[in-house]
Coordinates of C-alpha atoms and ligand atoms in Angstrom, one line a residue:
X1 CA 0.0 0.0 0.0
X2 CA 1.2 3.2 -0.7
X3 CA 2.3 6.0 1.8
X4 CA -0.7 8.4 0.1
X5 CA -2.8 5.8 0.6
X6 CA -2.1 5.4 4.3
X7 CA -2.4 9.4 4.9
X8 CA -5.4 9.7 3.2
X9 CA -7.0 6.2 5.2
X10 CA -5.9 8.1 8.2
X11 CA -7.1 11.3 7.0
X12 CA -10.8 10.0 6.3
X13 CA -10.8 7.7 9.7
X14 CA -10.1 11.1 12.0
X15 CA -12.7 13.5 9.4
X16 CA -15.5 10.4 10.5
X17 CA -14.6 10.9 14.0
X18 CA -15.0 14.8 13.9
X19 CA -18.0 14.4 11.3
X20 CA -19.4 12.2 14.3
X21 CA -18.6 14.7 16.9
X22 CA -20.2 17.5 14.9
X23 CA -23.7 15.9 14.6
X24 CA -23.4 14.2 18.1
X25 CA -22.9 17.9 19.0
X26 CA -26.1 19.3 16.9
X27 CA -28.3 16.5 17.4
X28 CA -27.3 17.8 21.0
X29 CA -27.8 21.3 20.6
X30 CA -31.3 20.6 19.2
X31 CA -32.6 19.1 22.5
X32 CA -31.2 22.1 24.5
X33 CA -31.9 25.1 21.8
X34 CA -35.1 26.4 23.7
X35 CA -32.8 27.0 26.8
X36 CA -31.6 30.3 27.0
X37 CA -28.0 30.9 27.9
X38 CA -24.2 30.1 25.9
X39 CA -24.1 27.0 24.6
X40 CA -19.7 26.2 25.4
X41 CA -18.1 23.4 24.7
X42 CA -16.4 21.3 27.2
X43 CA -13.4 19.5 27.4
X44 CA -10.6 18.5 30.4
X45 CA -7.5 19.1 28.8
X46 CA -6.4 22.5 30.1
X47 CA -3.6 23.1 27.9
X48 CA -4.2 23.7 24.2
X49 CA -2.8 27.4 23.5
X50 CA -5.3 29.7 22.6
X51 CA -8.1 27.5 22.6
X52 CA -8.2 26.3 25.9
X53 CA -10.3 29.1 27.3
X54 CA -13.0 28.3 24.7
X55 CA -12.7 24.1 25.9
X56 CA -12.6 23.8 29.3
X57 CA -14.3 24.9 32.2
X58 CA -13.2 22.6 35.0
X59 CA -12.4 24.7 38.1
X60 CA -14.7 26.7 40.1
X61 CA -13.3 29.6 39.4
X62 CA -13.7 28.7 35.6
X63 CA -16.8 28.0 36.2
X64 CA -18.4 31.3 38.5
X65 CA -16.5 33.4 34.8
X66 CA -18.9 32.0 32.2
X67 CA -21.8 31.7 34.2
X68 CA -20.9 35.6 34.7
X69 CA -19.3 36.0 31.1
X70 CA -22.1 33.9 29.2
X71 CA -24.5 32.9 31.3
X72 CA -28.1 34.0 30.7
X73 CA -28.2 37.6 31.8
X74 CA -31.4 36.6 33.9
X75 CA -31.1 33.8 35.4
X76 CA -27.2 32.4 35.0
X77 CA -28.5 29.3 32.9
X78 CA -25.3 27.9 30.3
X79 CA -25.3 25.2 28.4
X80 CA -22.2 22.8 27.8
X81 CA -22.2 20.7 25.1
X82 CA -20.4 17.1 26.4
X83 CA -19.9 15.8 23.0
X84 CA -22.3 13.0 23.9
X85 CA -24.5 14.8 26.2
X86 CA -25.4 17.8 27.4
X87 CA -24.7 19.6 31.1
X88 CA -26.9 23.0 31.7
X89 CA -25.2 25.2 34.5
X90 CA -27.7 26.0 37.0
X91 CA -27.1 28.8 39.9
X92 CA -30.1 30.3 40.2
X93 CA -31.9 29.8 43.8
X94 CA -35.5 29.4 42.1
X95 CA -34.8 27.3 39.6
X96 CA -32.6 25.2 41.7
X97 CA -36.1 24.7 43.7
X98 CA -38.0 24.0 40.7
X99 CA -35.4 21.6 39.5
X100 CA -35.0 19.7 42.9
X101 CA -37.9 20.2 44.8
X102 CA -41.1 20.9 42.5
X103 CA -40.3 19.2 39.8
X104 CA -37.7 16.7 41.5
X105 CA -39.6 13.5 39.8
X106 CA -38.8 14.8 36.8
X107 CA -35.3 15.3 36.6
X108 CA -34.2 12.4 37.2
X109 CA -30.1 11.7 37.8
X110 CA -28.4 10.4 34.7
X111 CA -27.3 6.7 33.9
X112 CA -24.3 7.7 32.3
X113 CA -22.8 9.3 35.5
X114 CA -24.6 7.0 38.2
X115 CA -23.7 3.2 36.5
X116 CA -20.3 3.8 37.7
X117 CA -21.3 3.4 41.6
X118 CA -23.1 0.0 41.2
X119 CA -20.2 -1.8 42.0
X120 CA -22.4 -4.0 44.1
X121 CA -26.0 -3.2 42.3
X122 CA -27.7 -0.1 42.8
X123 CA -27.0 2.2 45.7
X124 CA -29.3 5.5 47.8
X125 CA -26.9 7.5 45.5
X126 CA -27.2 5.9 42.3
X127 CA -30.5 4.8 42.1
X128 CA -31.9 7.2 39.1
X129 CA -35.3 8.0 40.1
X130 CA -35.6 9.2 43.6
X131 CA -39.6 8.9 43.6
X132 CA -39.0 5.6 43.4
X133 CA -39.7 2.6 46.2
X134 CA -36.8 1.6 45.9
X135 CA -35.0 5.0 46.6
X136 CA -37.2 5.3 49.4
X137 CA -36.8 2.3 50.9
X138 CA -32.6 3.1 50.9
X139 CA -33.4 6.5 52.5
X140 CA -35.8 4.8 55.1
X141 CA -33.1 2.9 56.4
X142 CA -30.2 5.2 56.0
X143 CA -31.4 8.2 57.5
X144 CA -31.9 6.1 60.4
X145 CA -28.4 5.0 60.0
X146 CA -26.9 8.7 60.7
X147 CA -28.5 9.0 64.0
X148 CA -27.1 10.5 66.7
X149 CA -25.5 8.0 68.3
X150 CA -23.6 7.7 65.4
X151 CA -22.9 11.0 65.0
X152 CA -21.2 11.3 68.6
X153 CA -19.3 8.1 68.1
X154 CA -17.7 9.5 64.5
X155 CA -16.9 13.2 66.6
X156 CA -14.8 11.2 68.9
X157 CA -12.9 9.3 66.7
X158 CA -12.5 12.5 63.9
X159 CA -10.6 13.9 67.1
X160 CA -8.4 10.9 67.6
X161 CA -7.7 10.6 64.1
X162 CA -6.7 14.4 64.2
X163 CA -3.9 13.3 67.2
X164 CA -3.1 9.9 65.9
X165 CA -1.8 11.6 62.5
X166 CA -0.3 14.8 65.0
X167 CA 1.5 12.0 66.9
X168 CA 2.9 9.6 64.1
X169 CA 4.0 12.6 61.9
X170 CA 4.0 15.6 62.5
X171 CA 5.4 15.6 65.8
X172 CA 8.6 14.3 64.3
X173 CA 8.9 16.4 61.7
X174 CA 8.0 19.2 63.9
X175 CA 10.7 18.3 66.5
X176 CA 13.4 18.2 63.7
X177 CA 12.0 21.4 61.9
X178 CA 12.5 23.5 65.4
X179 CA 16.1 21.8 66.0
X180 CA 16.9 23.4 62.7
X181 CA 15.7 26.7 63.5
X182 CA 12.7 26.8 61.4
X183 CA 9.2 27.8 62.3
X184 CA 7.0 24.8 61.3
X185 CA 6.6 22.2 58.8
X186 CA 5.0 22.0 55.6
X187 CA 2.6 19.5 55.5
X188 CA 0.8 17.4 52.5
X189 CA -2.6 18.7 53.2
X190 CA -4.3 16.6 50.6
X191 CA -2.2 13.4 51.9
X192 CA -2.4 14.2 55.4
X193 CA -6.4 15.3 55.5
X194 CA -7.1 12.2 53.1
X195 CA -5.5 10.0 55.6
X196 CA -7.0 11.3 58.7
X197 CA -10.9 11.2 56.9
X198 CA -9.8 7.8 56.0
X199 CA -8.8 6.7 59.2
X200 CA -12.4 8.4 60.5
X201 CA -14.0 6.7 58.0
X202 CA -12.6 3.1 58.4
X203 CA -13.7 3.5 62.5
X204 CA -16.9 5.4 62.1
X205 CA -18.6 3.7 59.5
X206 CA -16.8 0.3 59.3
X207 CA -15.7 -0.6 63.1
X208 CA -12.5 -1.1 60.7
X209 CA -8.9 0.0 61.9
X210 CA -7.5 0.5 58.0
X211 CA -4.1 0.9 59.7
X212 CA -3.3 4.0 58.6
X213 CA -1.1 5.5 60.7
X214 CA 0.5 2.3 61.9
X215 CA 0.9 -1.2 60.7
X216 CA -1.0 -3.0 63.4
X217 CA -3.5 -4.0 61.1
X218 CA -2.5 -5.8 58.1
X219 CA -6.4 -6.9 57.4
X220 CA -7.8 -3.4 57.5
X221 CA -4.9 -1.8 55.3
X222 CA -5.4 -4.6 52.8
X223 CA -8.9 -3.6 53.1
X224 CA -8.4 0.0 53.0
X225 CA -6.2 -0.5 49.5
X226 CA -8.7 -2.5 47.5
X227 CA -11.3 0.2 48.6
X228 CA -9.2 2.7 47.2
X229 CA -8.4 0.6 44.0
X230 CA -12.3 0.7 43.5
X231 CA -12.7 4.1 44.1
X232 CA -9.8 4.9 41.8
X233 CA -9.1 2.4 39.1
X234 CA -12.7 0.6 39.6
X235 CA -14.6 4.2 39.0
X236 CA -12.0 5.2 35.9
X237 CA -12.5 1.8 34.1
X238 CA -16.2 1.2 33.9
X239 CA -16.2 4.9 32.9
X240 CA -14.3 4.3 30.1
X241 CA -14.0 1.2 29.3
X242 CA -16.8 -0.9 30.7
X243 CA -19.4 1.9 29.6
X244 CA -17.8 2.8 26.2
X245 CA -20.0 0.4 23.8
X246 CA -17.0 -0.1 21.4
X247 CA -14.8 -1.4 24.1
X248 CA -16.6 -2.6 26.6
X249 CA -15.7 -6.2 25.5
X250 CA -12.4 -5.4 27.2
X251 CA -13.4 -4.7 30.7
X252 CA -13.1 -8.2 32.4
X253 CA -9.7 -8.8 30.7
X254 CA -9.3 -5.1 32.2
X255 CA -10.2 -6.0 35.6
X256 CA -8.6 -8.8 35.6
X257 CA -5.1 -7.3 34.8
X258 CA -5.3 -4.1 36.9
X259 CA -6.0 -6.7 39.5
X260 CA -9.4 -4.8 40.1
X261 CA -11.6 -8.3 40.3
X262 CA -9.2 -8.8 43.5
X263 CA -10.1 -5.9 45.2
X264 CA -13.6 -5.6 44.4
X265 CA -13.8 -9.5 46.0
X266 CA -11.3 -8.4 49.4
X267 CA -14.1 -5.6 50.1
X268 CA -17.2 -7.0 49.0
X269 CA -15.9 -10.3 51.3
X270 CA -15.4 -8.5 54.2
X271 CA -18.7 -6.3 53.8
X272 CA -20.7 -9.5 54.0
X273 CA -18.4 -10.5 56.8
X274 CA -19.4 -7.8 58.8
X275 CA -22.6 -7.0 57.9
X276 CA -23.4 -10.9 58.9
X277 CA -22.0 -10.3 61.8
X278 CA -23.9 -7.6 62.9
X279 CA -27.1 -8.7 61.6
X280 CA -26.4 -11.4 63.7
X281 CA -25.5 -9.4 66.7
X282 CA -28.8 -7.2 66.5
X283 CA -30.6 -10.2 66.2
X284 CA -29.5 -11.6 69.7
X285 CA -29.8 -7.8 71.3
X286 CA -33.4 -8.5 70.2
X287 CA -34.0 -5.0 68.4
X288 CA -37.6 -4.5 67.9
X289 CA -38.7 -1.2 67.2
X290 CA -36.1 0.5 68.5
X291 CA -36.8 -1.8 71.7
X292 CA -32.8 -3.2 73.4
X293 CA -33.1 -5.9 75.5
X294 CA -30.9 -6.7 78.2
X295 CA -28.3 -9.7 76.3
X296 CA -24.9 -8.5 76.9
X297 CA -23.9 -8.0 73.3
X298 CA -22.0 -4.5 73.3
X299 CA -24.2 -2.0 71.0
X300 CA -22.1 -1.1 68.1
X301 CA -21.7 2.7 67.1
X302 CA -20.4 2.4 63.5
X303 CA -22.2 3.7 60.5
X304 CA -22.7 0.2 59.0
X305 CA -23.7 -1.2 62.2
X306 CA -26.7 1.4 62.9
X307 CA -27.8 1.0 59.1
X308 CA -27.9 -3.2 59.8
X309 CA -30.0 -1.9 62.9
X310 CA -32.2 0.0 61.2
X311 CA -32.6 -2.7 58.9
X312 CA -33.9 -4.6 61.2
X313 CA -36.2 -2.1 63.1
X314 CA -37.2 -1.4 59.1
X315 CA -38.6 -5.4 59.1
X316 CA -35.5 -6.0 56.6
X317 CA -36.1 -3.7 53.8
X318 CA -33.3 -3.9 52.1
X319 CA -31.5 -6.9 51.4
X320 CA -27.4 -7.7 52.3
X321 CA -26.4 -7.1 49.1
X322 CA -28.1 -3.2 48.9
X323 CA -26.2 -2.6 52.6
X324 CA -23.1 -3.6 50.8
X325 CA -24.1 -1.3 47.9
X326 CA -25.0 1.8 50.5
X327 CA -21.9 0.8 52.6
X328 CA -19.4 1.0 49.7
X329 CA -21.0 4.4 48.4
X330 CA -20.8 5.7 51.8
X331 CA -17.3 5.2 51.8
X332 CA -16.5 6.6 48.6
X333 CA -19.0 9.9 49.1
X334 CA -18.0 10.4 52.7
X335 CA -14.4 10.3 52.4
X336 CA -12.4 13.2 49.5
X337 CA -15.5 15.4 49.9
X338 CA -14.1 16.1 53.7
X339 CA -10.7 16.0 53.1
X340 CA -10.9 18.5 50.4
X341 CA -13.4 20.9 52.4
X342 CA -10.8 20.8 55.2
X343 CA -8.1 21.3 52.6
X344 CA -9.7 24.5 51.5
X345 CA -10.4 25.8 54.9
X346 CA -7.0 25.3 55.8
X347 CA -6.0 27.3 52.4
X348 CA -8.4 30.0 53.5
X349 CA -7.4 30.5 57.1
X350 CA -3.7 30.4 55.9
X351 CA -4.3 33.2 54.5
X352 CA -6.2 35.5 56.8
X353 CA -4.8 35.4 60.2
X354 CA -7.5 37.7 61.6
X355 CA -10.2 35.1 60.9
X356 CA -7.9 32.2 62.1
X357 CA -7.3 34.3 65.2
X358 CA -11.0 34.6 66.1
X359 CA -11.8 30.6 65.6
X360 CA -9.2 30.1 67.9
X361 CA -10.5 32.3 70.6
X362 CA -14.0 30.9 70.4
X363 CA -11.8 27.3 70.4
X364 CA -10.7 28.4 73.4
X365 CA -13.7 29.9 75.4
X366 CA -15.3 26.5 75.0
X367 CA -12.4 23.9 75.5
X368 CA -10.0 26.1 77.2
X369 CA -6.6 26.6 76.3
X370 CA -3.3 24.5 76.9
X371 CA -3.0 21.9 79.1
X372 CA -6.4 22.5 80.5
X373 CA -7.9 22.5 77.1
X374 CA -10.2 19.1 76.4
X375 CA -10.6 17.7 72.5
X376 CA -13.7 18.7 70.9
X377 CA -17.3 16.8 70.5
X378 CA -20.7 16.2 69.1
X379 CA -21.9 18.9 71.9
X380 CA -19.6 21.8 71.3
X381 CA -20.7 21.3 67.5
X382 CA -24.4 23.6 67.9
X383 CA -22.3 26.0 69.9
X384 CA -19.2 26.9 68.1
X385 CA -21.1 29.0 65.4
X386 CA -18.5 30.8 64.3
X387 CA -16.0 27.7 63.5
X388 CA -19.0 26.3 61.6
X389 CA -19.8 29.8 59.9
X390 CA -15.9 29.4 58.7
X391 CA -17.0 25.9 57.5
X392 CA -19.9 27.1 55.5
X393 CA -18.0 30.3 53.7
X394 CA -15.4 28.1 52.5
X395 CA -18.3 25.7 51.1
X396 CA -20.0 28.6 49.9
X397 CA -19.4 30.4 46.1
X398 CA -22.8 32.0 44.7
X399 CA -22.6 35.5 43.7
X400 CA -26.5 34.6 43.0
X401 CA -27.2 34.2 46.2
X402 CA -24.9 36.5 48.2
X403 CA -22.8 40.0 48.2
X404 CA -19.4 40.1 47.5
X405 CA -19.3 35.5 47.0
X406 CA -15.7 36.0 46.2
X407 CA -14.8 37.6 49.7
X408 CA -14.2 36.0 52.5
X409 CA -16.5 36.5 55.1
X410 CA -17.5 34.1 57.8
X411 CA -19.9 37.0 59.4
X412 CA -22.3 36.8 56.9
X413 CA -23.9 33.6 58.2
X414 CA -26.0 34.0 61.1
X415 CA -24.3 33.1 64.8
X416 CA -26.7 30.5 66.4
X417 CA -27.4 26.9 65.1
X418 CA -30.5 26.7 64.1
X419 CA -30.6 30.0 61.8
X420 CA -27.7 28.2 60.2
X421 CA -29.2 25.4 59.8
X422 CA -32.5 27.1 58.3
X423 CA -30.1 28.7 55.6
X424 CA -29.0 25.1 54.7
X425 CA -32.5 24.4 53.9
X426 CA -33.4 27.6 51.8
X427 CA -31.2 27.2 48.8
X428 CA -29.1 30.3 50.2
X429 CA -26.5 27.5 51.0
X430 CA -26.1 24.4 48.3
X431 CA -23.1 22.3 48.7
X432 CA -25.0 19.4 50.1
X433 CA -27.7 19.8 47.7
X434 CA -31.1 20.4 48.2
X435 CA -34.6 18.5 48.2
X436 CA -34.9 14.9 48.4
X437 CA -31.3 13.3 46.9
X438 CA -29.8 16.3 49.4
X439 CA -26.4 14.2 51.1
X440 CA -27.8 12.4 53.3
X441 CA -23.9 12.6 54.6
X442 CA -24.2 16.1 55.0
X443 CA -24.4 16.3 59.0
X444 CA -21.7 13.3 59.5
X445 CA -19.4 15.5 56.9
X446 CA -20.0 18.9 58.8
X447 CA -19.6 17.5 62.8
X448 CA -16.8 15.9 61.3
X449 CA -14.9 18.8 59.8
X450 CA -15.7 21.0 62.2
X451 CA -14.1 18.5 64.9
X452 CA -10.9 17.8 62.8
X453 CA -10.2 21.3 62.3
X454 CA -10.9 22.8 65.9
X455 CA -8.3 19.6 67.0
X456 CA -6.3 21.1 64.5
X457 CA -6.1 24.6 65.8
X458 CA -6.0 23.5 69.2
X459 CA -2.6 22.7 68.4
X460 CA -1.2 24.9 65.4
X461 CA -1.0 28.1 63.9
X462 CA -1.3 27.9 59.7
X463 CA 0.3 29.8 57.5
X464 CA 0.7 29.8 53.6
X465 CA 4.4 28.4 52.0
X466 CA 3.1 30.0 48.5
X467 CA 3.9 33.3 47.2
X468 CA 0.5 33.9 45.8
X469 CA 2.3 37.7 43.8
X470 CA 3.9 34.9 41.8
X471 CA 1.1 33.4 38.7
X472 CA 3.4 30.3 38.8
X473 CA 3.3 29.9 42.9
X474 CA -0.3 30.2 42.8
X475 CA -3.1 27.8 44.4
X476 CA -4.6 25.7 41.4
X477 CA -7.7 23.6 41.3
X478 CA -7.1 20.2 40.5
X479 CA -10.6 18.5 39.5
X480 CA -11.6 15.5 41.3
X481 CA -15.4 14.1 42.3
X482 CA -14.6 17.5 44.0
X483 CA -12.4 20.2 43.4
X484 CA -9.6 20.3 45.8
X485 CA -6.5 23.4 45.8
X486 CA -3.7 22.1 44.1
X487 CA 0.0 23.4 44.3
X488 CA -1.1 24.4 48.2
X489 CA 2.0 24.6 50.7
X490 CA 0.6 24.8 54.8
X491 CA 2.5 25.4 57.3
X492 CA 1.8 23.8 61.0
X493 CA 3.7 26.6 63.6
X494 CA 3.1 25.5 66.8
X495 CA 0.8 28.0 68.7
X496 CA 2.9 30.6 70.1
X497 CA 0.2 31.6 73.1
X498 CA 0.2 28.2 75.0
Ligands
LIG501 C1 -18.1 18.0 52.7 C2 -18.6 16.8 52.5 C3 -19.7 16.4 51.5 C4 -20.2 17.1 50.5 C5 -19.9 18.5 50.0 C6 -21.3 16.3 49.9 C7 -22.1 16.6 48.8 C8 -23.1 15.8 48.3 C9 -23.9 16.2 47.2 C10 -23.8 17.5 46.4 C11 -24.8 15.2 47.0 C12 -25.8 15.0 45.9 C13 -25.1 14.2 44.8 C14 -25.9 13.7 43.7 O1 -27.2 13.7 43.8 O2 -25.4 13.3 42.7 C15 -24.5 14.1 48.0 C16 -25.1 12.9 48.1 C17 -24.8 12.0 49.0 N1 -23.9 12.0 49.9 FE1 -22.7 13.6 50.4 N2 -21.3 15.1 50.6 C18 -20.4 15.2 51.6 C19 -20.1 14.2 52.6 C20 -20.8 13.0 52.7 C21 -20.5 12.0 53.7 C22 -19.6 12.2 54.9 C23 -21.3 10.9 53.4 C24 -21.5 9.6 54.2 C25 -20.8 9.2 55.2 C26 -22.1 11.3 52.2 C27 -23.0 10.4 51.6 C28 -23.8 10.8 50.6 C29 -24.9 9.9 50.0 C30 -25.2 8.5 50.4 C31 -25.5 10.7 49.0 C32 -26.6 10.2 48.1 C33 -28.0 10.6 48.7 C34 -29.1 10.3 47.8 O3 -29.0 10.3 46.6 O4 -30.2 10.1 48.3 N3 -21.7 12.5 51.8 N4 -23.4 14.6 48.8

């Protein structure tokens, strides 16, 4: 064959692909023409000269411009073309109500983004349609799973997990920072909080030690890894490969050789294990309608342990294998979502020592200071508004919704808990989502930040490594399931007032 040939195969192979793109794109457009607003184009890769502006919108901050830029001067509405799908960028509080609230049956989630979780069959977060029995019958039991028994266990160990990390590393690196004359250390914040939500997460809603800051357990680390292979390598694969339709033929041999079939069966062994186990143990406690009798067998506090509980009280609702579905997606939605809200708090607090000064005194007025000072719990959560108010900024970027989004102003939030938690219920705050599908997470994830980062500040001072004047020193965002700051230098001083 000859070399023209070749080109010109080639040539015609990539104009089918962008002929296919093109009317993928239009037939796409069509649906979505009657929506007013840009229609953009999305893509990930960020760095295609001159174009790249036009193709991708990953980061927030991306993201805040051409709803600003483009969006519909009314209501903020854009619309992304996917290639194969469409995405329409919603900020506006009303329409977020329609959309989630009024009209909530409607909308239902998409299978292209949801098939991913059903790692075990379908999940509270993945089922599509959350009308559904089956959707309700998840929430039934899981809302009774984050009760507050639950919650108090998971504040206790958050703070543990806070010292366990403080003692295993960064007291040694502290102790040989100060020998040499410097200040502090810098610390991995997306390594470090990642860890210590892990660790949370293994005790609070397995009963698991994952062994991270130790090697005591070689069960739970082995445990902890294939989770993290499935959240990783499982999620990427059966995006890409088990989903694409041309080659999803590969996907066992893929499994297979990324050694993914071996850490789906380590997990989804133990989760039977254990949720066995506790069946078994409720069963002999004799839980009847929220009923204990008197039969010796220690209560268990852990997340999975409640939701086998309220299983039970639920007459057995859902069966094993949808616990271990709504165990496993606990895990993966309760664990970088934390970790990278604590990542940002720390980046914002960093940064604005006046704000980080007036946490710490309310830290103190409550837990006292030094060696009188006691670690924080599920009580000191309702009281320590302004902590919490520091929590919620960080969460918090709608310029539709408040003055000045882009500054930095904990003070804007109301000072007692339950005005606060009337603003997470009136679309003026959305990270958790709203109506029905809201995280059902969403008290678990804020108890628990808020306890990691008071521990935190009970101990350090932060301050930022970066030299922000400098565009190539700057905090990026790295896109995740969340968007977490990339590039992002702390550094843990010891507190200078104790
Ligand atoms: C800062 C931390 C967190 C944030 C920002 C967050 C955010 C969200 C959002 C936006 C949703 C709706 C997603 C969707 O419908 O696709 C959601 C759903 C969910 N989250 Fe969270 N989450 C956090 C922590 C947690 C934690 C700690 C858990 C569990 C331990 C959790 C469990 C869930 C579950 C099970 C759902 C699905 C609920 C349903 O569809 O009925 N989340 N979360």
């Amino acid at each position: 064959m000859a070399l023209s040939e070749i080109i010109l195969g080639i040539v015609c192979v990539f104009a089918a692909i962008l002929l296919f793109f093109l009317i993928s794109i239009y037939n796409n457009y069509k649906k979505v023409s009657h929506i007013p607003g840009a229609f953009q184009f999305f893509l990930t890769f960020k760095n295609i000269p001159i174009i790249s502006p036009y193709l991708s919108f990953d980061g927030h901050k991306r993201m805040e411009q051409l709803v600003k830029t483009h969006g519909d001067p009314k209501t903020g509405l854009v619309r992304l073309s996917m290639f194969d799908r469409n995405m329409v960028v919603v900020s506006d509080r009303d329409m977020l109500k329609e959309l989630l609230v009024v009209k909530g049956g409607i909308f239902i989630k998409s299978w292209k983004l949801y098939e991913v979780f059903n790692a075990f069959g379908k999940n509270i977060l993945s089922i599509l349609d959350g009308t559904s029995d089956s959707w309700k019958n998840h929430h039934k039991v899981a809302s009774g799973a984050f009760a507050s028994k639950n919650l108090e266990y998971m504040s206790r160990v958050a703070s543990k997990s806070l010292d366990l990390c403080k003692e295993s590393k960064w007291d040694g690196e502290m102790e040989k920072a100060l020998k040499e004359g410097k200040e502090g250390i810098i610390i991995d914040t997306n390594a470090d909080f990642s860890d210590i939500t892990l660790d949370v997460l293994g005790k609070a809603a397995f009963g698991l030690d994952f062994s991270i800051f130790d090697e005591t357990n070689p069960e739970g680390r082995i445990f902890r890894k294939s989770l993290e292979k499935m959240f990783t390598t499982g999620v990427i694969l059966k995006r890409f490969v088990g989903l694409n339709p041309v080659l999803s033929w590969a996907f066992p041999w893929a499994c297979k050789y990324t050694g993914l079939d071996k850490a789906v069966k380590v997990v989804s062994d133990k989760l039977d294990a254990i949720i066995a186990e506790r069946t078994r143990e409720v069963e002999l406690r004799g839980m009847e309608d929220g009923n204990t009798s008197e039969t010796g067998v220690e209560e268990r506090k852990d997340l999975l342990s409640v939701l086998v509980e309220a299983n039970f009280i639920q007459k057995g609702i859902l069966s094993g294998d949808e616990l271990k579905s709504d165990a496993y997606i606990f895990s993966l939605a309760g664990h970088e979502t934390t970790s990278t809200t604590l990542q940002w708090v720390c980046y914002e607090l960093s940064t604005k020592p006046d704000i980080q000064n007036k946490i710490r005194e309310e830290i103190d007025l409550h837990l006292g200071k030094g060696v009188n000072a006691r670690a924080p719990n599920f009580d000191d959560y309702p009281i320590m508004n302004y902590v919490n108010a520091v929590i919620m900024e960080t969460a918090n970027r709608s310029d539709r919704n408040w003055d000045k989004p882009l500054e930095f102003i904990p003070e804007r939030y109301p000072m007692n808990a339950e005005e606060q938690l009337r603003i997470q219920h009136d679309f003026t705050w959305i990270p958790f989502s709203m109506g029905n599908r809201k995280c059902i997470g969403f008290k678990f994830a804020q108890i628990e930040a808020f306890t990691i980062l008071v521990r935190l500040l009970q101990f350090y001072e932060l301050g930022l490594d970066n030299d922000e004047s400098n565009p190539k020193d700057q905090i990026v965002d790295v896109p995740g399931v969340t968007v977490r700051p990339g590039n992002c230098r702390i550094i843990l001083k010891p507190r200078k007032d104790l």
